Amino acid sequence: MGLSRLDVLYRRLLLTKLFIQGWGKPEDLKRIFEFRKIIGNRERCKDLVQRDYPVFIDKVEDQTDCKIHNGHFISPLEHFVPGILPAESVKARFQFIVPKKWKRHRPVCIHLAGTGDHFFWRRRTLMARPMIKESGIASLLLENPYYGYRKPKDQLRSSLKNVSDLFVMGGALILESAALLHWLEREGFWPLGMTGISMGGHMASLAVTNWPKPIPLIPCLSWTTASSVFTTGVLSGAVNWKELEKQYAAHTVYEEEIINMLEYCGTDSFRMGQEFVKNAPGSFDSLSDLDLTHELLDLHAPERDQQMGLRSSRASDSALLMGRRERDGLDQMLSAVSSSGPHLDMLHAKNITWGANRRQSLQRESLCFMKGVMDECTHIANFSVPVDPSLIIIVQAKEDAYVPRTGVRSLQEIWPGCEVRYLKGGHISAYLFKQGLFRQAIYDAYDRFLQKYSSL
């Protein structure tokens, strides 16, 4: 199955860059990786958020078809990893949209936001209100950290400034979802479930791994890990790779300390292809994939040369990178993050080889480090299996260019018993035209829950 042309075209029309300030502070990465070890294990973290965690309703709006409760609470992450959230994100905000009249039960679905989904109007219009009309299921819309009212003042739109921001967002949403599920239980709502589209679907998946009870989960247009999204998907072209490579070259802490904190070691782990990377340099010989600009091949840049020179002395250690299953995709990764350079005939062959080899090595190591840290904090297999995977219905687009499935483990392998439904088309067309199928999957998952657990 090929990739959606609409996905590729849509990404090209957007000029926004991601991670413009780099990896984030090394100490922040270390703190969030340590905390990931706790939230990755349901038994260790199930009691982190108290059942009576305070949640507040600030205002109730009476609409013709529903009632909208606006509320807030303090993100539990602030208590466990103080100062890791930006000040604007500490207060979590949500809208709770309920029918005016309930049917037999009082079901609620928590919706987490996808990339670019600021505030609440999009989820309210496309999902929550139709769900009330079609099935009587209420919706709780949680605003992501770094988005909407929670967006840092110096952040441009949805462009997270640091790679670490995505991990902080995920850790916060896991605990915030638990706080809301506890609150909904206290208020007598049942059954409870979670959903989301794109990044929202992935965050909902992570949140459900920590809930100690059976719960419907409907992740739409997401898969097992965010690593492929930012290394082989069309979003890889929006990543500020030059800054990431520069920082990786300048600071040894990334490969000497942080890389040793990465625990994920599945069959699609970056560690699995160590010998391939060491012994098969020919896999990276395509100079057309590299950015051979004058700046990169300038022989009169001693400071940059010194930074990049650090890589050769440590290359054998950090070459434990990239799995064999991704061998075919590595050239694609290099191509995705490199821009076109001047014609090779204009450059001296010796200088080309010298500059290309150094650039090639740094690109390879930065890409593999990105895969490693992304898998550590976002790979579903690095978290507990949900209590009842049969309540999970995943909706995927066959030609999704944003969330590649090639080279990564499948959700059916990690969550035996879950259901995957495939839609024709790509990520963008599914989001624009298939919302009704997303809602139907939610209804089906809730029906399945009621059939299995109606006596609860």
XYZ file of C-alpha atoms in Angstrom:
456
model
C 0.000 0.000 0.000
C 1.401 3.403 -0.976
C 1.327 6.694 0.883
C -1.397 9.268 0.562
C -0.515 12.087 -1.834
C -2.830 14.373 0.103
C -0.816 13.738 3.284
C 2.424 14.644 1.519
C 0.952 17.717 -0.168
C -0.684 18.997 3.017
C 2.589 18.724 4.935
C 4.435 20.643 2.195
C 1.962 23.500 2.472
C 2.767 23.924 6.172
C 6.020 25.746 6.904
C 6.001 25.211 10.674
C 9.174 23.738 12.179
C 9.235 21.380 15.155
C 11.732 21.284 18.022
C 13.377 24.552 17.010
C 15.319 24.764 20.287
C 16.582 21.191 20.167
C 16.385 18.209 22.475
C 15.553 20.114 25.661
C 17.633 20.402 28.807
C 19.519 17.160 29.499
C 18.410 17.292 33.134
C 14.762 17.492 32.001
C 15.231 14.447 29.774
C 16.786 12.537 32.667
C 13.933 13.440 35.029
C 11.191 12.478 32.597
C 12.954 9.199 31.686
C 13.183 8.272 35.365
C 9.507 9.075 35.822
C 8.641 7.022 32.729
C 9.918 3.953 34.571
C 7.183 4.522 37.156
C 4.271 5.327 34.848
C 5.297 2.515 32.518
C 4.304 0.017 35.222
C 0.644 0.005 36.220
C 1.307 -1.626 39.594
C 3.819 1.060 40.517
C 1.736 4.029 39.441
C -1.899 3.025 39.980
C -2.017 4.884 43.291
C -0.041 7.966 42.244
C -3.208 9.977 41.666
C -5.542 9.816 44.658
C -9.136 8.785 44.077
C -10.284 12.058 45.651
C -7.922 14.229 43.594
C -9.557 17.696 43.506
C -11.326 18.715 40.291
C -13.323 21.942 40.007
C -16.250 23.074 37.827
C -16.049 26.811 37.135
C -19.052 27.450 34.902
C -22.011 25.628 33.334
C -23.420 26.696 29.973
C -26.938 25.609 29.039
C -27.162 24.868 25.292
C -30.133 23.729 23.229
C -28.771 20.188 22.826
C -26.491 19.789 25.828
C -24.876 21.299 28.897
C -21.234 22.363 28.842
C -19.333 22.260 32.133
C -16.056 24.192 32.123
C -13.576 23.007 34.725
C -9.968 22.872 35.855
C -7.519 21.128 38.180
C -3.789 21.216 38.842
C -1.823 18.724 36.765
C -0.635 15.904 39.057
C 2.662 15.918 37.163
C 3.546 19.162 38.933
C 3.559 17.269 42.235
C 5.797 14.435 41.065
C 8.195 16.243 38.704
C 8.057 19.859 39.959
C 8.904 22.568 37.452
C 8.995 20.258 34.427
C 5.783 21.794 33.042
C 5.804 25.386 31.783
C 3.928 27.693 34.140
C 1.079 28.127 31.666
C 0.482 24.367 31.520
C 0.262 23.610 35.236
C -3.474 24.297 35.380
C -5.330 21.666 33.350
C -8.568 22.843 31.709
C -11.428 20.806 30.320
C -14.964 20.939 28.966
C -17.502 18.317 30.014
C -20.344 18.077 27.497
C -23.371 16.137 28.747
C -26.835 15.416 27.326
C -29.810 17.186 28.842
C -31.433 13.818 29.489
C -29.577 10.591 30.169
C -30.700 7.207 28.934
C -30.248 4.006 30.927
C -26.582 4.617 31.789
C -24.452 7.742 32.070
C -21.505 6.880 29.772
C -18.618 9.324 29.322
C -15.733 9.291 26.844
C -12.583 11.353 27.452
C -11.180 12.858 24.229
C -7.503 13.835 24.078
C -6.419 16.388 21.492
C -4.456 15.715 18.342
C -1.659 17.868 16.946
C -2.859 21.431 16.417
C -6.170 20.897 18.245
C -6.180 23.974 20.494
C -9.032 24.779 22.893
C -12.207 22.667 22.508
C -14.310 23.754 19.530
C -13.009 21.168 17.047
C -13.627 18.117 19.229
C -16.864 19.619 20.526
C -18.235 20.170 17.013
C -16.954 17.073 15.207
C -17.231 14.472 17.956
C -18.917 15.483 21.230
C -22.166 16.997 19.975
C -22.780 14.286 17.351
C -22.105 11.618 19.995
C -24.800 13.050 22.262
C -27.272 13.103 19.384
C -26.402 9.641 18.056
C -25.812 7.644 21.242
C -26.264 9.757 24.365
C -22.597 9.382 25.324
C -21.151 12.426 27.099
C -17.690 13.722 26.246
C -14.973 15.207 28.405
C -12.478 17.249 26.379
C -9.130 17.713 28.108
C -6.821 20.401 26.789
C -3.264 19.225 26.181
C -0.336 20.891 27.913
C 1.370 23.320 25.494
C -1.965 23.927 23.693
C -4.710 26.538 23.917
C -4.925 28.137 27.360
C -1.953 25.989 28.360
C 0.375 27.162 25.581
C 3.621 28.880 26.646
C 3.702 32.518 25.598
C 6.860 32.077 23.523
C 5.644 28.988 21.644
C 4.551 29.470 18.034
C 1.186 27.789 17.435
C 1.567 24.006 17.882
C 5.341 23.912 17.383
C 6.800 22.315 20.475
C 10.158 23.961 21.102
C 11.953 20.885 22.444
C 11.801 17.141 21.895
C 11.429 16.807 25.670
C 8.180 18.833 25.535
C 6.416 15.912 23.833
C 7.460 13.562 26.646
C 6.376 16.041 29.315
C 3.020 16.361 27.543
C 2.596 12.588 27.551
C 3.496 12.186 31.210
C 1.103 14.975 32.179
C -1.790 13.565 30.146
C -1.387 10.091 31.663
C -1.786 11.468 35.182
C -4.420 14.038 34.236
C -6.527 11.344 32.592
C -6.335 9.297 35.780
C -7.484 12.309 37.828
C -10.484 12.795 35.529
C -11.401 9.105 35.488
C -11.368 9.087 39.298
C -13.530 12.217 39.355
C -16.046 10.775 36.887
C -16.269 7.599 38.952
C -16.913 9.619 42.116
C -19.674 11.493 40.327
C -21.386 8.245 39.335
C -20.714 8.205 35.586
C -20.381 4.802 33.892
C -19.102 3.304 31.705
C -15.967 5.373 31.106
C -13.690 5.231 28.055
C -10.995 7.127 26.196
C -10.369 8.151 22.612
C -8.363 10.577 20.523
C -7.307 11.213 16.954
C -3.688 11.146 15.763
C -1.478 12.272 18.674
C -4.602 12.315 20.843
C -5.176 8.647 20.094
C -1.640 7.772 21.074
C -1.846 9.758 24.310
C -5.165 8.068 25.129
C -3.486 4.690 24.580
C -0.708 5.567 27.017
C -3.242 6.777 29.586
C -5.308 3.596 29.427
C -2.243 1.409 30.058
C -2.200 2.854 33.577
C -5.891 2.484 34.457
C -6.378 -0.550 36.743
C -9.823 -1.529 35.388
C -11.304 -2.678 32.069
C -12.002 0.374 29.923
C -12.980 0.975 26.279
C -10.172 2.564 24.232
C -10.576 3.855 20.689
C -7.322 5.325 19.285
C -7.842 6.735 15.790
C -5.027 7.329 13.282
C -2.290 6.383 15.760
C -0.049 3.348 16.136
C 2.593 1.885 18.446
C 5.238 4.616 18.704
C 5.949 8.237 17.835
C 9.480 7.409 16.677
C 8.405 6.588 13.125
C 6.282 9.761 12.992
C 9.360 11.955 13.432
C 11.954 9.850 11.582
C 10.209 8.321 8.554
C 6.785 10.016 8.400
C 6.107 13.249 6.527
C 6.482 15.189 9.791
C 10.188 14.293 9.795
C 10.638 17.069 7.242
C 9.373 19.602 9.779
C 11.926 18.645 12.433
C 14.813 21.072 12.987
C 17.457 18.414 12.419
C 20.352 20.842 12.038
C 19.889 22.124 15.588
C 19.428 18.601 16.940
C 22.608 17.427 15.215
C 24.519 20.467 16.441
C 23.511 19.863 20.046
C 24.183 16.142 19.822
C 27.672 16.872 18.510
C 28.444 19.517 21.134
C 27.276 17.748 24.303
C 28.527 14.303 25.264
C 25.779 13.894 27.872
C 23.363 12.595 25.229
C 25.349 9.492 24.305
C 27.386 9.057 27.464
C 24.547 9.339 29.990
C 21.072 9.693 28.494
C 21.425 6.886 25.976
C 22.188 4.523 28.865
C 18.838 5.392 30.450
C 16.875 4.030 27.490
C 15.278 0.741 28.489
C 13.074 -0.177 25.537
C 14.630 -3.205 23.822
C 11.905 -4.669 21.617
C 12.535 -6.199 18.209
C 12.126 -2.753 16.620
C 14.469 -1.068 19.125
C 17.305 1.143 17.908
C 19.696 -1.195 19.752
C 18.899 -4.273 17.676
C 20.989 -3.341 14.639
C 24.307 -2.543 16.328
C 26.383 -4.918 14.239
C 24.679 -3.829 11.034
C 25.546 -0.193 11.628
C 29.134 -1.052 12.558
C 29.787 -3.409 9.678
C 27.749 -2.051 6.802
C 28.775 1.550 6.146
C 27.924 1.029 2.501
C 24.269 1.378 3.438
C 24.846 5.112 3.834
C 26.889 5.832 0.685
C 24.227 7.839 -1.128
C 25.684 11.357 -1.177
C 22.571 12.623 -2.908
C 20.752 12.187 0.409
C 23.090 14.553 2.244
C 23.091 18.304 2.703
C 26.434 19.237 1.157
C 26.134 22.994 1.416
C 29.188 25.232 1.557
C 28.614 25.758 5.263
C 28.881 22.070 6.035
C 32.020 21.545 3.912
C 33.805 24.755 4.941
C 37.365 23.889 5.933
C 37.725 27.195 7.790
C 35.325 26.497 10.637
C 37.545 25.166 13.445
C 34.930 25.424 16.188
C 32.365 23.399 14.298
C 35.052 20.961 13.174
C 36.057 20.406 16.779
C 32.453 19.663 17.758
C 31.886 17.286 14.873
C 35.280 15.683 15.447
C 34.043 14.430 18.776
C 31.777 12.032 16.928
C 34.495 9.880 15.338
C 36.128 9.017 18.667
C 32.791 7.863 20.079
C 31.135 6.506 16.935
C 31.756 2.872 17.799
C 29.961 3.261 21.132
C 26.937 5.114 19.813
C 26.666 2.906 16.745
C 24.484 0.528 18.756
C 21.715 2.361 16.957
C 18.845 1.358 14.652
C 17.290 -2.077 14.291
C 17.762 -4.492 11.420
C 14.075 -4.170 10.711
C 14.703 -0.541 9.799
C 17.614 -1.183 7.437
C 15.547 -0.467 4.362
C 14.083 2.659 5.937
C 17.330 4.343 6.996
C 18.070 5.858 3.612
C 14.503 7.174 3.633
C 15.124 8.723 7.066
C 18.327 10.393 5.909
C 16.618 11.704 2.809
C 13.667 13.053 4.776
C 15.813 15.204 7.041
C 18.306 16.447 4.468
C 17.939 19.268 1.981
C 19.359 19.415 -1.516
C 22.936 20.672 -1.903
C 25.113 22.122 -4.717
C 26.136 19.992 -7.670
C 28.922 17.612 -6.653
C 30.987 18.464 -9.731
C 31.649 21.904 -8.225
C 33.353 20.472 -5.153
C 36.732 18.842 -4.707
C 36.296 15.077 -4.391
C 38.476 14.805 -1.296
C 36.560 17.530 0.507
C 33.286 15.898 -0.479
C 34.286 12.570 1.040
C 35.657 14.161 4.205
C 32.620 16.371 4.810
C 30.095 13.783 3.721
C 31.432 11.080 6.015
C 31.316 13.355 9.048
C 27.889 14.696 8.174
C 26.676 11.183 7.443
C 27.835 9.866 10.799
C 26.273 12.737 12.706
C 22.980 12.405 10.839
C 22.888 8.700 11.512
C 23.597 9.078 15.218
C 21.104 11.931 15.681
C 18.378 10.014 13.883
C 18.989 6.910 15.938
C 19.109 8.894 19.172
C 15.758 10.416 18.188
C 14.359 6.924 17.625
C 15.730 5.776 20.950
C 14.309 8.596 23.065
C 10.971 8.560 21.227
C 10.566 4.815 21.735
C 11.525 5.140 25.399
C 8.687 7.532 26.187
C 6.071 6.729 23.543
C 6.387 3.081 22.494
C 3.278 1.237 23.652
C 5.356 -1.854 24.465
C 7.268 0.177 27.066
C 4.054 0.446 29.113
C 1.705 -2.072 30.724
C -0.849 -3.948 28.627
C -4.388 -2.619 29.275
C -6.495 -4.779 31.593
C -8.793 -5.970 28.786
C -7.411 -5.490 25.245
C -10.640 -6.853 23.734
C -12.214 -3.475 24.571
C -9.745 -1.710 22.256
C -10.740 -0.793 18.705
C -8.005 0.915 16.694
C -8.967 2.823 13.544
C -6.114 3.205 11.054
C -5.756 4.706 7.572
C -4.193 2.307 5.067
C -2.133 4.988 3.298
C -1.207 7.073 6.354
C 1.973 9.056 5.601
C 2.011 10.726 9.028
C 2.014 7.535 11.110
C 4.122 4.915 9.260
C 3.602 1.312 10.323
C 6.568 -0.133 8.417
C 9.435 -1.264 10.610
C 7.586 -1.089 13.934
C 5.781 -3.747 15.926
C 2.036 -4.006 15.413
C -0.521 -3.226 18.074
C -2.045 -6.679 17.599
C 1.288 -8.183 18.667
C 1.608 -5.929 21.730
C -2.081 -5.998 22.722
C -3.371 -9.495 21.802
C -7.131 -9.438 21.385
C -7.476 -5.829 20.238
C -9.275 -5.021 16.980
C -7.826 -2.943 14.134
C -10.087 -1.381 11.517
C -8.472 -0.038 8.349
C -9.896 2.827 6.320
C -9.072 3.643 2.731
C -6.970 6.749 2.181
C -4.497 8.675 4.288
C -4.276 10.593 7.544
C -5.740 13.905 6.349
C -8.619 12.464 4.328
C -9.594 10.186 7.230
C -9.596 13.117 9.638
C -11.686 15.263 7.298
C -14.208 12.692 6.096
C -14.251 9.651 8.417
C -15.260 11.108 11.783
C -18.487 9.135 11.613
C -16.492 5.888 11.490
C -14.455 7.021 14.500
C -17.676 7.580 16.432
C -19.073 4.200 15.360
C -15.951 2.508 16.697
C -16.554 4.260 20.033
C -20.141 3.017 20.167
C -19.039 -0.520 19.312
C -16.370 -0.532 22.020
C -18.888 0.676 24.619
C -21.396 -1.976 23.529
C -18.684 -4.579 23.902
C -17.938 -3.325 27.404
C -21.592 -3.495 28.430
C -21.870 -7.052 27.108
C -18.896 -8.189 29.191
C -19.260 -6.045 32.307
C -22.909 -5.029 32.637
C -23.007 -6.442 36.163
C -20.277 -4.113 37.439
